[in-house]
Amino acid sequence: MKKKCFIFNLILCISCSLFWVINTQKSYAESNTYKVGTDLTFAPFEFQNDSGEYIGIDIDLLNTIAKKQNFTVDLKPLGFNSSVQAVQSGQVNAMIAGMSVTEERKKSFDFSNPYFIGGISMAVRKDNAEIKSYDDLKGKVVAVKTGTVSANYVDKIKDKYGFTVKSYDSADALYDVINVGGADAIFDDYPIIDYSITKGKSLKRVGDIQERCDYAFAVKKGTNQELVKMFNEGLKELKQTKEYDAIIAKYTSNSSQSNDASSIDESTFIGLIKNNYKSLLSGLEKTLILTLVSFIFAMVIGIMFGLFSVSPVKPLRILSAFYVDVVRGIPLLVLAFFIFFGIPNITGKPMNEYVAGIITLTLNASAYISEIVRGGIGAVPVGQMEAARSLGFSYTKTMRKIVLPQAIKIMIPSFVNQFVISLKDTTILSAIGLIELLQVSKIIVARTLQSSEVYLITAVIYLVIITLLTKLAKILERRFR
């Protein structure tokens, strides 16, 4: 009876999981709906305010144009580098992320008319009296954000001025490294530096603005031309009605920085928690759902390959070994990128980020679960199998009645441990745009610039959840003894 209940519950869980996965696949067949990649950690161009709304120069311009041109935007906060890949692979229709128009990028993208003229500036700590020009950078360390025009510019001048370059994937990491003394100077778009200064960063700009460049809305070359046309027409209308000037002024004038300010003081732990606990809990919920759903699938696949690995049938053992070696041999981030960007590029069909995340976690965890099963079965004395077979038991009956009941007791702690590992692995999925707990934290940091405090709160949340799971593992271990 217990066995039947267990099987019924397992089937129910898998069915519910499948329903959840399928339900996340929204239809984008409507001709007026477009998926647009962006980077919500790039204030004042795109970020999330304390109410959870996506705002900024890029977002406000895009939403206003969409309303005037009668199309719908489904915003995908993938980050800059991932948005570039998503456009190329067809995962999104376009991107708007403070993207500079360059001759190199024109080979792969079609751009709208420029909506902002940017430029690169150097910044140092406010108390830095040594660096007054580029000539003072000799022997110093300079930090840049990867994939940006600033990074390309710094690469061109580093030999001339004799400095070392450090590269970072996110803007918050860039500004934190100079704050803690890990770099002597940073190069970034001047509006970003100015915004960070108004938000309390102890920085100052040094030298003139370099590499003046246009920011534009981008689509994959030769595609979505109707979207570019609508953006251009909407932008032209905004400039004629002066709505464009109002949006730019809202985020670039010092007097209006209070527009995105929180009603609660976010300079303290209490203020951060009080103002962002709903977002953090939402991120935690998605993290737990991703972990649970993927782990259910991973258990089914992992147990199957684990049983294959100890099967008397040689082809099954070879298949199991091949599967485990291939999956474990691919780093998790590479696997996530291949599934989310690579497969759609091959098939020509976009993939939902949640489905890609679940597949990634499932494949990764199932390979390790397979080894847990193989190890658990191997830990049961081989003499018991031999004794049962000598008494006339079949291989299947021996495994079901004698070996597996003992092996499961051995496996339980390892299964819970693997669940904990899968929970922590969800942080990697922020790279493909999943807004789980870590990505929520990054978005909060982009707005508040309180990286130490926000990441400490996030770490405590993970610590509490993982500690509870560890306690659960010990309870299960005692119960099965």
Short mmCIF file of C-alpha atoms in Angstrom, two decimals:
data_model
loop_
_atom_site.label_atom_id
_atom_site.label_comp_id
_atom_site.label_asym_id
_atom_site.label_seq_id
_atom_site.Cartn_x
_atom_site.Cartn_y
_atom_site.Cartn_z
CA MET A 1 0.00 0.00 0.00
CA LYS A 2 2.80 2.40 0.94
CA LYS A 3 4.58 1.56 -2.29
CA LYS A 4 1.45 2.34 -4.35
CA CYS A 5 1.02 5.66 -2.52
CA PHE A 6 4.64 6.54 -3.16
CA ILE A 7 4.31 5.77 -6.89
CA PHE A 8 1.07 7.75 -7.08
CA ASN A 9 2.66 10.77 -5.36
CA LEU A 10 5.70 10.59 -7.63
CA ILE A 11 3.50 10.53 -10.75
CA LEU A 12 1.44 13.41 -9.34
CA CYS A 13 4.58 15.48 -8.66
CA ILE A 14 5.95 14.84 -12.15
CA SER A 15 2.57 15.70 -13.73
CA CYS A 16 2.35 18.94 -11.76
CA SER A 17 5.94 19.75 -12.70
CA LEU A 18 5.25 19.16 -16.39
CA PHE A 19 2.16 21.36 -16.18
CA TRP A 20 4.22 24.13 -14.57
CA VAL A 21 6.93 23.90 -17.21
CA ILE A 22 4.45 23.89 -20.09
CA ASN A 23 2.52 26.75 -18.48
CA THR A 24 5.64 28.93 -18.50
CA GLN A 25 5.85 28.63 -22.28
CA LYS A 26 3.94 31.73 -23.37
CA SER A 27 2.83 32.10 -26.91
CA TYR A 28 4.41 34.91 -28.87
CA ALA A 29 2.55 34.24 -32.05
CA GLU A 30 0.82 37.59 -31.86
CA SER A 31 2.36 39.87 -34.44
CA ASN A 32 2.39 42.85 -32.10
CA THR A 33 4.26 41.18 -29.24
CA TYR A 34 8.06 41.33 -29.14
CA LYS A 35 10.60 39.94 -26.71
CA VAL A 36 13.30 42.49 -25.96
CA GLY A 37 16.51 41.71 -24.08
CA THR A 38 17.94 44.22 -21.66
CA ASP A 39 20.25 44.62 -18.68
CA LEU A 40 18.50 45.65 -15.47
CA THR A 41 21.79 46.42 -13.74
CA PHE A 42 22.68 49.44 -15.90
CA ALA A 43 21.20 52.49 -14.16
CA PRO A 44 20.15 55.09 -15.21
CA PHE A 45 19.38 53.43 -18.57
CA GLU A 46 17.66 50.33 -17.21
CA PHE A 47 17.04 49.20 -13.64
CA GLN A 48 14.26 48.20 -11.25
CA ASN A 49 12.89 50.62 -8.69
CA ASP A 50 11.91 49.79 -5.13
CA SER A 51 8.35 49.01 -6.28
CA GLY A 52 9.55 46.30 -8.63
CA GLU A 53 8.89 48.37 -11.77
CA TYR A 54 11.37 48.38 -14.64
CA ILE A 55 12.43 51.97 -15.29
CA GLY A 56 15.25 54.00 -16.80
CA ILE A 57 15.96 55.93 -19.98
CA ASP A 58 15.86 52.85 -22.22
CA ILE A 59 12.82 51.28 -20.58
CA ASP A 60 10.75 54.48 -20.49
CA LEU A 61 11.57 55.27 -24.12
CA LEU A 62 10.74 51.73 -25.25
CA ASN A 63 7.46 51.53 -23.31
CA THR A 64 6.31 54.96 -24.50
CA ILE A 65 7.17 54.15 -28.12
CA ALA A 66 5.43 50.75 -27.84
CA LYS A 67 2.29 52.43 -26.56
CA LYS A 68 2.28 55.00 -29.35
CA GLN A 69 3.05 52.42 -32.06
CA ASN A 70 0.59 49.86 -30.67
CA PHE A 71 2.91 46.92 -29.99
CA THR A 72 3.61 44.99 -26.80
CA VAL A 73 6.99 44.49 -25.15
CA ASP A 74 7.96 41.41 -23.17
CA LEU A 75 11.12 42.53 -21.39
CA LYS A 76 13.83 39.90 -20.78
CA PRO A 77 16.43 41.03 -18.20
CA LEU A 78 19.25 38.84 -19.52
CA GLY A 79 22.19 41.17 -19.00
CA PHE A 80 24.16 42.84 -21.79
CA ASN A 81 26.32 39.95 -23.01
CA SER A 82 23.48 37.41 -22.80
CA SER A 83 21.11 39.78 -24.62
CA VAL A 84 23.60 40.01 -27.48
CA GLN A 85 23.68 36.21 -27.72
CA ALA A 86 19.91 35.96 -27.35
CA VAL A 87 19.35 38.28 -30.32
CA GLN A 88 21.82 36.29 -32.40
CA SER A 89 20.20 32.95 -31.49
CA GLY A 90 16.65 34.21 -32.03
CA GLN A 91 15.67 33.90 -28.38
CA VAL A 92 14.59 37.55 -28.36
CA ASN A 93 13.51 39.85 -31.18
CA ALA A 94 15.63 42.82 -30.16
CA MET A 95 17.68 44.39 -27.39
CA ILE A 96 17.95 47.77 -25.72
CA ALA A 97 20.73 47.99 -23.15
CA GLY A 98 22.73 51.15 -23.67
CA MET A 99 24.21 49.47 -26.75
CA SER A 100 26.77 51.56 -28.63
CA VAL A 101 26.70 51.50 -32.41
CA THR A 102 30.05 50.37 -33.83
CA GLU A 103 31.20 49.28 -37.28
CA GLU A 104 31.92 45.80 -35.92
CA ARG A 105 28.43 45.45 -34.47
CA LYS A 106 26.84 46.67 -37.70
CA LYS A 107 28.02 43.42 -39.29
CA SER A 108 25.70 41.43 -37.01
CA PHE A 109 22.97 43.91 -36.04
CA ASP A 110 20.59 46.37 -37.64
CA PHE A 111 20.24 49.50 -35.51
CA SER A 112 17.51 52.04 -35.05
CA ASN A 113 18.15 55.76 -35.19
CA PRO A 114 20.25 56.81 -32.16
CA TYR A 115 18.28 57.69 -29.04
CA PHE A 116 21.22 58.89 -26.91
CA ILE A 117 24.78 60.10 -27.47
CA GLY A 118 27.08 58.50 -24.91
CA GLY A 119 30.78 58.55 -24.27
CA ILE A 120 33.51 57.00 -22.17
CA SER A 121 34.91 58.58 -19.05
CA MET A 122 37.50 57.60 -16.47
CA ALA A 123 36.72 57.71 -12.76
CA VAL A 124 38.85 57.34 -9.65
CA ARG A 125 38.18 57.40 -5.94
CA LYS A 126 37.37 60.85 -4.62
CA ASP A 127 40.40 60.81 -2.32
CA ASN A 128 42.79 59.77 -5.11
CA ALA A 129 45.20 62.65 -5.69
CA GLU A 130 47.68 60.68 -7.83
CA ILE A 131 45.67 60.17 -11.00
CA LYS A 132 44.92 63.46 -12.74
CA SER A 133 45.23 62.29 -16.35
CA TYR A 134 45.81 59.18 -18.44
CA ASP A 135 49.57 59.73 -18.11
CA ASP A 136 49.29 58.91 -14.40
CA LEU A 137 47.94 55.40 -15.12
CA LYS A 138 51.36 53.82 -15.67
CA GLY A 139 51.70 50.75 -13.44
CA LYS A 140 48.11 51.13 -12.22
CA VAL A 141 45.15 48.74 -12.41
CA VAL A 142 42.13 49.75 -14.50
CA ALA A 143 38.75 47.98 -14.34
CA VAL A 144 36.17 47.72 -17.13
CA LYS A 145 32.94 45.86 -17.87
CA THR A 146 33.29 43.10 -20.46
CA GLY A 147 31.67 43.41 -23.86
CA THR A 148 31.39 47.20 -23.76
CA VAL A 149 32.84 49.99 -25.87
CA SER A 150 34.75 51.06 -22.75
CA ALA A 151 36.48 47.67 -22.67
CA ASN A 152 37.45 48.00 -26.35
CA TYR A 153 38.76 51.53 -25.81
CA VAL A 154 40.82 50.53 -22.78
CA ASP A 155 42.28 47.60 -24.70
CA LYS A 156 43.47 50.03 -27.39
CA ILE A 157 45.23 52.43 -25.00
CA LYS A 158 46.59 50.08 -22.31
CA ASP A 159 50.01 49.64 -23.95
CA LYS A 160 50.37 53.35 -24.61
CA TYR A 161 49.77 54.28 -20.97
CA GLY A 162 51.20 51.13 -19.36
CA PHE A 163 48.38 49.98 -17.09
CA THR A 164 46.90 46.56 -16.30
CA VAL A 165 43.27 45.72 -17.09
CA LYS A 166 40.76 43.81 -14.97
CA SER A 167 37.44 42.82 -16.54
CA TYR A 168 34.10 42.28 -14.80
CA ASP A 169 30.74 41.02 -16.04
CA SER A 170 28.50 43.38 -14.09
CA ALA A 171 28.42 47.08 -13.30
CA ASP A 172 28.06 46.53 -9.54
CA ALA A 173 31.27 44.47 -9.50
CA LEU A 174 33.04 47.22 -11.44
CA TYR A 175 32.12 49.90 -8.91
CA ASP A 176 32.74 47.68 -5.92
CA VAL A 177 36.27 46.79 -6.99
CA ILE A 178 37.37 50.42 -7.06
CA ASN A 179 35.58 51.07 -3.78
CA VAL A 180 37.61 48.34 -2.01
CA GLY A 181 40.89 49.30 -3.67
CA GLY A 182 41.04 46.41 -6.15
CA ALA A 183 41.51 48.89 -9.01
CA ASP A 184 42.94 52.39 -9.27
CA ALA A 185 40.54 53.61 -11.95
CA ILE A 186 37.51 52.50 -13.94
CA PHE A 187 36.28 53.32 -17.43
CA ASP A 188 32.56 53.43 -18.11
CA ASP A 189 29.87 55.40 -19.88
CA TYR A 190 29.78 58.85 -18.32
CA PRO A 191 26.02 58.79 -17.43
CA ILE A 192 26.59 55.58 -15.43
CA ILE A 193 29.46 57.14 -13.50
CA ASP A 194 27.43 60.29 -12.84
CA TYR A 195 24.48 58.22 -11.60
CA SER A 196 26.71 56.25 -9.21
CA ILE A 197 28.10 59.51 -7.82
CA THR A 198 24.59 60.86 -7.16
CA LYS A 199 23.80 57.57 -5.36
CA GLY A 200 26.67 58.08 -2.92
CA LYS A 201 29.70 56.42 -4.54
CA SER A 202 32.88 58.23 -3.52
CA LEU A 203 34.13 58.80 -7.07
CA LYS A 204 35.13 61.63 -9.36
CA ARG A 205 35.46 61.80 -13.11
CA VAL A 206 38.91 62.55 -14.53
CA GLY A 207 39.67 63.86 -18.01
CA ASP A 208 37.46 64.55 -20.98
CA ILE A 209 34.75 62.30 -22.37
CA GLN A 210 36.21 60.01 -25.04
CA GLU A 211 34.82 57.90 -27.89
CA ARG A 212 31.52 59.70 -28.30
CA CYS A 213 29.07 57.10 -29.55
CA ASP A 214 25.43 56.57 -30.39
CA TYR A 215 23.15 54.32 -28.32
CA ALA A 216 20.53 52.51 -30.38
CA PHE A 217 17.87 49.82 -30.37
CA ALA A 218 19.19 46.65 -32.09
CA VAL A 219 17.83 43.60 -33.93
CA LYS A 220 19.58 40.70 -35.64
CA LYS A 221 20.74 41.74 -39.09
CA GLY A 222 18.04 41.26 -41.69
CA THR A 223 15.24 40.50 -39.20
CA ASN A 224 12.43 42.37 -37.42
CA GLN A 225 12.68 45.38 -39.72
CA GLU A 226 9.08 46.34 -38.92
CA LEU A 227 10.08 46.65 -35.25
CA VAL A 228 13.01 48.95 -36.08
CA LYS A 229 10.70 51.06 -38.25
CA MET A 230 8.14 51.39 -35.45
CA PHE A 231 10.87 52.32 -32.97
CA ASN A 232 12.21 55.02 -35.30
CA GLU A 233 8.76 56.47 -35.94
CA GLY A 234 7.94 56.45 -32.24
CA LEU A 235 11.27 58.07 -31.34
CA LYS A 236 10.71 60.81 -33.92
CA GLU A 237 7.26 61.51 -32.46
CA LEU A 238 8.65 61.64 -28.89
CA LYS A 239 11.20 64.24 -29.94
CA GLN A 240 8.55 66.34 -31.66
CA THR A 241 6.29 66.31 -28.61
CA LYS A 242 9.20 66.96 -26.20
CA GLU A 243 8.39 63.74 -24.31
CA TYR A 244 11.89 62.56 -25.21
CA ASP A 245 13.49 65.53 -23.44
CA ALA A 246 11.37 64.91 -20.35
CA ILE A 247 12.46 61.24 -20.15
CA ILE A 248 16.15 62.09 -20.57
CA ALA A 249 15.98 64.89 -18.00
CA LYS A 250 14.19 62.62 -15.54
CA TYR A 251 17.26 60.40 -15.23
CA THR A 252 20.20 62.67 -16.04
CA SER A 253 19.59 65.88 -14.08
CA ASN A 254 20.86 65.82 -10.50
CA SER A 255 17.77 67.60 -9.25
CA SER A 256 15.52 64.81 -10.40
CA GLN A 257 17.39 61.86 -8.98
CA SER A 258 14.76 61.64 -6.29
CA ASN A 259 12.34 60.30 -8.90
CA ASP A 260 13.62 56.79 -8.32
CA ALA A 261 14.38 57.26 -4.66
CA SER A 262 12.83 54.94 -2.14
CA SER A 263 10.41 56.12 0.49
CA ILE A 264 12.42 54.02 2.93
CA ASP A 265 16.07 54.65 3.76
CA GLU A 266 17.92 51.82 2.00
CA SER A 267 21.30 52.72 3.45
CA THR A 268 20.67 50.34 6.38
CA PHE A 269 20.05 46.59 6.61
CA ILE A 270 16.59 47.17 8.06
CA GLY A 271 15.69 49.59 5.29
CA LEU A 272 16.96 47.24 2.59
CA ILE A 273 15.02 44.30 4.00
CA LYS A 274 11.84 46.31 4.59
CA ASN A 275 11.87 47.74 1.07
CA ASN A 276 12.94 44.61 -0.81
CA TYR A 277 11.72 41.58 1.14
CA LYS A 278 8.87 40.93 -1.32
CA SER A 279 11.28 40.83 -4.25
CA LEU A 280 13.70 38.62 -2.33
CA LEU A 281 10.93 36.21 -1.34
CA SER A 282 9.72 36.10 -4.94
CA GLY A 283 13.25 35.25 -6.07
CA LEU A 284 13.53 32.59 -3.37
CA GLU A 285 10.20 31.08 -4.45
CA LYS A 286 11.41 30.77 -8.05
CA THR A 287 14.71 29.32 -6.86
CA LEU A 288 12.94 26.63 -4.83
CA ILE A 289 10.49 25.80 -7.65
CA LEU A 290 13.33 25.50 -10.17
CA THR A 291 15.25 23.26 -7.79
CA LEU A 292 12.27 21.06 -6.90
CA VAL A 293 10.99 20.57 -10.46
CA SER A 294 14.43 19.87 -11.93
CA PHE A 295 15.30 17.54 -9.04
CA ILE A 296 12.17 15.44 -9.57
CA PHE A 297 13.13 14.93 -13.21
CA ALA A 298 16.78 14.37 -12.24
CA MET A 299 15.78 11.65 -9.76
CA VAL A 300 13.85 9.75 -12.43
CA ILE A 301 16.64 10.02 -15.02
CA GLY A 302 19.46 9.54 -12.50
CA ILE A 303 17.95 6.42 -10.91
CA MET A 304 17.37 4.96 -14.37
CA PHE A 305 20.98 5.48 -15.45
CA GLY A 306 22.20 4.39 -12.01
CA LEU A 307 20.42 1.05 -12.44
CA PHE A 308 21.82 0.82 -15.97
CA SER A 309 25.33 1.23 -14.54
CA VAL A 310 25.05 -1.97 -12.45
CA SER A 311 23.02 -3.90 -15.01
CA PRO A 312 24.34 -7.28 -16.23
CA VAL A 313 23.60 -6.02 -19.77
CA LYS A 314 26.84 -4.48 -21.07
CA PRO A 315 25.31 -1.99 -23.59
CA LEU A 316 23.29 -0.43 -20.73
CA ARG A 317 26.44 -0.04 -18.62
CA ILE A 318 28.24 1.60 -21.56
CA LEU A 319 25.30 3.95 -22.18
CA SER A 320 25.21 4.96 -18.51
CA ALA A 321 28.96 5.60 -18.38
CA PHE A 322 28.82 7.66 -21.58
CA TYR A 323 25.92 9.80 -20.28
CA VAL A 324 27.59 10.47 -16.92
CA ASP A 325 30.99 11.27 -18.47
CA VAL A 326 29.54 13.68 -21.03
CA VAL A 327 27.26 15.59 -18.66
CA ARG A 328 29.78 15.80 -15.81
CA GLY A 329 32.49 16.84 -18.26
CA ILE A 330 30.64 20.01 -19.32
CA PRO A 331 30.74 22.99 -16.91
CA LEU A 332 27.25 23.95 -15.77
CA LEU A 333 27.42 27.49 -17.19
CA VAL A 334 28.55 26.19 -20.59
CA LEU A 335 25.71 23.66 -20.53
CA ALA A 336 23.18 26.41 -19.71
CA PHE A 337 24.48 28.61 -22.53
CA PHE A 338 24.38 25.74 -25.03
CA ILE A 339 20.81 24.80 -24.11
CA PHE A 340 19.47 28.37 -24.02
CA PHE A 341 21.46 29.93 -26.88
CA GLY A 342 22.95 27.03 -28.85
CA ILE A 343 19.94 24.77 -29.37
CA PRO A 344 17.60 27.60 -30.56
CA ASN A 345 20.36 28.71 -32.94
CA ILE A 346 20.44 25.18 -34.40
CA THR A 347 16.68 24.53 -34.44
CA GLY A 348 15.52 28.05 -35.18
CA LYS A 349 12.96 27.82 -32.38
CA PRO A 350 13.20 29.96 -29.21
CA MET A 351 13.29 28.33 -25.80
CA ASN A 352 11.71 29.59 -22.59
CA GLU A 353 14.37 30.47 -20.02
CA TYR A 354 12.62 28.46 -17.30
CA VAL A 355 12.55 25.35 -19.48
CA ALA A 356 16.23 25.86 -20.35
CA GLY A 357 17.05 26.26 -16.66
CA ILE A 358 15.14 23.13 -15.67
CA ILE A 359 16.78 21.08 -18.44
CA THR A 360 20.23 22.33 -17.39
CA LEU A 361 19.74 21.52 -13.70
CA THR A 362 18.09 18.19 -14.54
CA LEU A 363 20.92 16.97 -16.76
CA ASN A 364 23.60 18.09 -14.32
CA ALA A 365 21.97 16.62 -11.20
CA SER A 366 20.91 13.37 -12.90
CA ALA A 367 24.52 12.53 -13.76
CA TYR A 368 25.54 12.84 -10.12
CA ILE A 369 22.43 11.03 -8.88
CA SER A 370 23.32 8.16 -11.22
CA GLU A 371 26.67 7.87 -9.48
CA ILE A 372 24.99 8.05 -6.06
CA VAL A 373 22.74 5.14 -7.05
CA ARG A 374 25.68 3.16 -8.41
CA GLY A 375 27.69 3.80 -5.23
CA GLY A 376 24.74 2.97 -2.97
CA ILE A 377 24.11 -0.36 -4.69
CA GLY A 378 27.83 -1.10 -4.71
CA ALA A 379 27.95 -0.51 -0.93
CA VAL A 380 25.61 -3.47 -0.33
CA PRO A 381 27.78 -6.59 0.19
CA VAL A 382 27.96 -8.54 -3.07
CA GLY A 383 27.44 -11.75 -1.15
CA GLN A 384 23.79 -10.90 -0.62
CA MET A 385 23.18 -10.80 -4.37
CA GLU A 386 25.01 -14.09 -4.81
CA ALA A 387 23.09 -15.74 -1.96
CA ALA A 388 19.72 -14.62 -3.32
CA ARG A 389 20.55 -15.79 -6.85
CA SER A 390 21.65 -19.18 -5.50
CA LEU A 391 18.23 -19.51 -3.85
CA GLY A 392 16.54 -19.06 -7.21
CA PHE A 393 15.69 -15.32 -7.04
CA SER A 394 15.80 -13.50 -10.37
CA TYR A 395 18.12 -10.48 -10.78
CA THR A 396 15.16 -8.08 -10.80
CA LYS A 397 13.55 -9.61 -7.71
CA THR A 398 16.87 -9.66 -5.85
CA MET A 399 17.43 -5.98 -6.60
CA ARG A 400 13.86 -5.04 -5.62
CA LYS A 401 13.55 -7.13 -2.45
CA ILE A 402 17.08 -7.28 -1.06
CA VAL A 403 19.63 -4.87 -2.56
CA LEU A 404 17.66 -1.66 -3.18
CA PRO A 405 15.99 -1.43 0.28
CA GLN A 406 19.46 -1.42 1.85
CA ALA A 407 20.98 0.83 -0.82
CA ILE A 408 18.25 3.47 -0.42
CA LYS A 409 19.16 3.89 3.24
CA ILE A 410 22.72 4.60 2.16
CA MET A 411 21.65 6.98 -0.63
CA ILE A 412 19.21 9.23 1.28
CA PRO A 413 21.80 11.64 2.78
CA SER A 414 23.53 11.93 -0.61
CA PHE A 415 20.22 12.68 -2.33
CA VAL A 416 19.51 15.55 0.08
CA ASN A 417 23.07 16.77 -0.39
CA GLN A 418 22.59 16.77 -4.16
CA PHE A 419 19.36 18.73 -3.72
CA VAL A 420 21.33 21.35 -1.78
CA ILE A 421 23.92 21.48 -4.56
CA SER A 422 21.16 21.93 -7.16
CA LEU A 423 19.70 24.74 -5.06
CA LYS A 424 23.04 26.55 -5.11
CA ASP A 425 23.52 25.83 -8.81
CA THR A 426 20.43 27.91 -9.62
CA THR A 427 22.59 31.01 -9.11
CA ILE A 428 24.36 30.23 -12.38
CA LEU A 429 21.06 30.48 -14.26
CA SER A 430 20.93 34.24 -13.73
CA ALA A 431 23.31 34.31 -16.72
CA ILE A 432 20.45 33.27 -19.03
CA GLY A 433 17.99 35.77 -17.60
CA LEU A 434 16.22 33.74 -14.93
CA ILE A 435 15.17 36.10 -12.16
CA GLU A 436 15.93 33.80 -9.26
CA LEU A 437 17.25 34.93 -5.89
CA LEU A 438 20.73 35.99 -7.06
CA GLN A 439 19.40 37.92 -10.05
CA VAL A 440 16.91 39.70 -7.79
CA SER A 441 19.85 40.68 -5.59
CA LYS A 442 21.79 42.01 -8.59
CA ILE A 443 18.81 44.11 -9.63
CA ILE A 444 18.51 45.58 -6.12
CA VAL A 445 22.24 46.33 -6.06
CA ALA A 446 21.99 48.12 -9.42
CA ARG A 447 19.44 50.51 -7.92
CA THR A 448 20.82 50.97 -4.42
CA LEU A 449 24.56 50.37 -5.03
CA GLN A 450 24.58 48.65 -1.59
CA SER A 451 26.31 45.49 -2.81
CA SER A 452 27.88 44.33 0.47
CA GLU A 453 24.64 44.61 2.42
CA VAL A 454 22.39 43.09 -0.28
CA TYR A 455 24.66 40.11 -0.95
CA LEU A 456 25.04 39.51 2.79
CA ILE A 457 21.24 39.36 3.13
CA THR A 458 21.13 36.96 0.16
CA ALA A 459 23.84 34.79 1.69
CA VAL A 460 21.90 34.58 4.97
CA ILE A 461 18.75 33.50 3.08
CA TYR A 462 20.68 30.71 1.36
CA LEU A 463 22.31 29.74 4.64
CA VAL A 464 18.96 29.40 6.43
CA ILE A 465 17.40 27.31 3.64
CA ILE A 466 20.44 25.05 3.26
CA THR A 467 20.77 24.59 7.03
CA LEU A 468 17.12 23.48 7.19
CA LEU A 469 17.73 21.01 4.36
CA THR A 470 20.81 19.67 6.12
CA LYS A 471 18.78 19.11 9.28
CA LEU A 472 16.17 17.33 7.17
CA ALA A 473 18.86 15.03 5.78
CA LYS A 474 19.93 14.04 9.29
CA ILE A 475 16.32 13.37 10.33
CA LEU A 476 15.76 11.17 7.26
CA GLU A 477 19.03 9.38 7.86
CA ARG A 478 18.01 8.52 11.45
CA ARG A 479 14.52 7.49 10.37
CA PHE A 480 15.74 5.06 7.72
CA ARG A 481 18.22 3.35 10.01
#
